[in-house]
PDB file of C-alpha atoms in Angstrom:
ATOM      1  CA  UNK A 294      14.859 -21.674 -24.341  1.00  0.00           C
ATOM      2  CA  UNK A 295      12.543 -23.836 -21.947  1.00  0.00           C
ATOM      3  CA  UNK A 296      13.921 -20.842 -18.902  1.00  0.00           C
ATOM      4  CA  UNK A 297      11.823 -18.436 -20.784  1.00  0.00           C
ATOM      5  CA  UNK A 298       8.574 -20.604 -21.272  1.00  0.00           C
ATOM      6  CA  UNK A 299       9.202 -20.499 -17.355  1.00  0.00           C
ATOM      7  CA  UNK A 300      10.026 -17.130 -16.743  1.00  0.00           C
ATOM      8  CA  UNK A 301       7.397 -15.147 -19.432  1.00  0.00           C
ATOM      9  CA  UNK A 302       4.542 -16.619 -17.815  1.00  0.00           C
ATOM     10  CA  UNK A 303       5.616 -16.258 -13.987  1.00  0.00           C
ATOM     11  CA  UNK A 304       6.171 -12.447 -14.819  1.00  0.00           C
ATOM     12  CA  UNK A 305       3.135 -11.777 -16.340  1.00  0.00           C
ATOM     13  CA  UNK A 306       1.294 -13.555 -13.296  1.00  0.00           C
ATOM     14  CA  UNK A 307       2.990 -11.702 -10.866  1.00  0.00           C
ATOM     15  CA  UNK A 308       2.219  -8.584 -13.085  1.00  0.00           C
ATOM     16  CA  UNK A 309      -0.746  -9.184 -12.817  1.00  0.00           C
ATOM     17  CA  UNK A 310      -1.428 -10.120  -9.390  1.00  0.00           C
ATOM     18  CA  UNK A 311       0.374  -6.828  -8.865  1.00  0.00           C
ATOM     19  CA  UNK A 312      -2.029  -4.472 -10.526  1.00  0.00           C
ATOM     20  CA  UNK A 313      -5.557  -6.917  -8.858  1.00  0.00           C
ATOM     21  CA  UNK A 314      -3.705  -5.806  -5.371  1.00  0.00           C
ATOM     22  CA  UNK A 315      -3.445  -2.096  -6.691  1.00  0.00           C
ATOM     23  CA  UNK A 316      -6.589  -2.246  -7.439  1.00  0.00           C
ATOM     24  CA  UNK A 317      -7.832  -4.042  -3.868  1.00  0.00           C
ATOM     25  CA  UNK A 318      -6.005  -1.205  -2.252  1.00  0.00           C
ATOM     26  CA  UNK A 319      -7.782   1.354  -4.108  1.00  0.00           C
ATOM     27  CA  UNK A 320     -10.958  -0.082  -3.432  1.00  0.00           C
ATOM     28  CA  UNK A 321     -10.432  -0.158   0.253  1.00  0.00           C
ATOM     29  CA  UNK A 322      -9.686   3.204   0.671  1.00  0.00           C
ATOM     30  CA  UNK A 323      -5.551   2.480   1.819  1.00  0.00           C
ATOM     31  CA  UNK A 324      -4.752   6.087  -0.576  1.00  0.00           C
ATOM     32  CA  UNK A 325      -7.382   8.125   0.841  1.00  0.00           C
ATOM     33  CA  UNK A 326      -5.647  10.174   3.339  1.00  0.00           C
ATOM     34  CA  UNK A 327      -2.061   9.740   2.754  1.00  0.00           C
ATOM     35  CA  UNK A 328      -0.679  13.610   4.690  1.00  0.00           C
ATOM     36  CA  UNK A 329      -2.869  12.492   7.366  1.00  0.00           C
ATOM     37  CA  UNK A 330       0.122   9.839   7.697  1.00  0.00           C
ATOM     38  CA  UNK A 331       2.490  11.617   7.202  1.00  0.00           C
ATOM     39  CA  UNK A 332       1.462  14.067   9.786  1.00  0.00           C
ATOM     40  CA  UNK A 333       0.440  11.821  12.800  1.00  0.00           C
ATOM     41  CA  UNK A 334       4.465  10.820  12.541  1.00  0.00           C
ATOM     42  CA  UNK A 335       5.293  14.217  14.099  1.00  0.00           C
ATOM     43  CA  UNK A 336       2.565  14.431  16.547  1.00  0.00           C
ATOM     44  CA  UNK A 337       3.740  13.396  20.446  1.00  0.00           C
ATOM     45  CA  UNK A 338       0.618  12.391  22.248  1.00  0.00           C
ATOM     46  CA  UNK A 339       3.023  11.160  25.083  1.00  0.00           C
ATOM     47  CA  UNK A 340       3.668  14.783  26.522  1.00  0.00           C
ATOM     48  CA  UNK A 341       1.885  15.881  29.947  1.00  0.00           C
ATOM     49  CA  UNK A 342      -0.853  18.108  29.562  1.00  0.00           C
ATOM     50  CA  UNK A 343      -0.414  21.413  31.838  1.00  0.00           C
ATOM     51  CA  UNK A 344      -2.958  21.175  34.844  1.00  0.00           C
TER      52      UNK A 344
END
């Protein structure tokens, strides 16, 4: 029984410190563009341009 008094409240902090950085994320723009992302992945800036 004394595991739980443990565990319950160590969950529901790290519950909650889960959902204030959500929250910090979304306030810093980090979702804004997220196919931007995914497309810069298959761009190759390394190739020669023709001269």
């Amino acid at each position: 029984m004394s595991g739980l008094a443990i565990l319950i409240p160590v969950a529901l902090l790290m519950g909650l410190s889960g959902l204030v950085f959500f929250f910090w994320a979304i306030r810093n723009d980090q979702f804004d563009d997220l196919d931007g992302a995914a497309q810069r992945v298959l761009i190759d800036e390394d190739e020669d341009e023709p001269s």
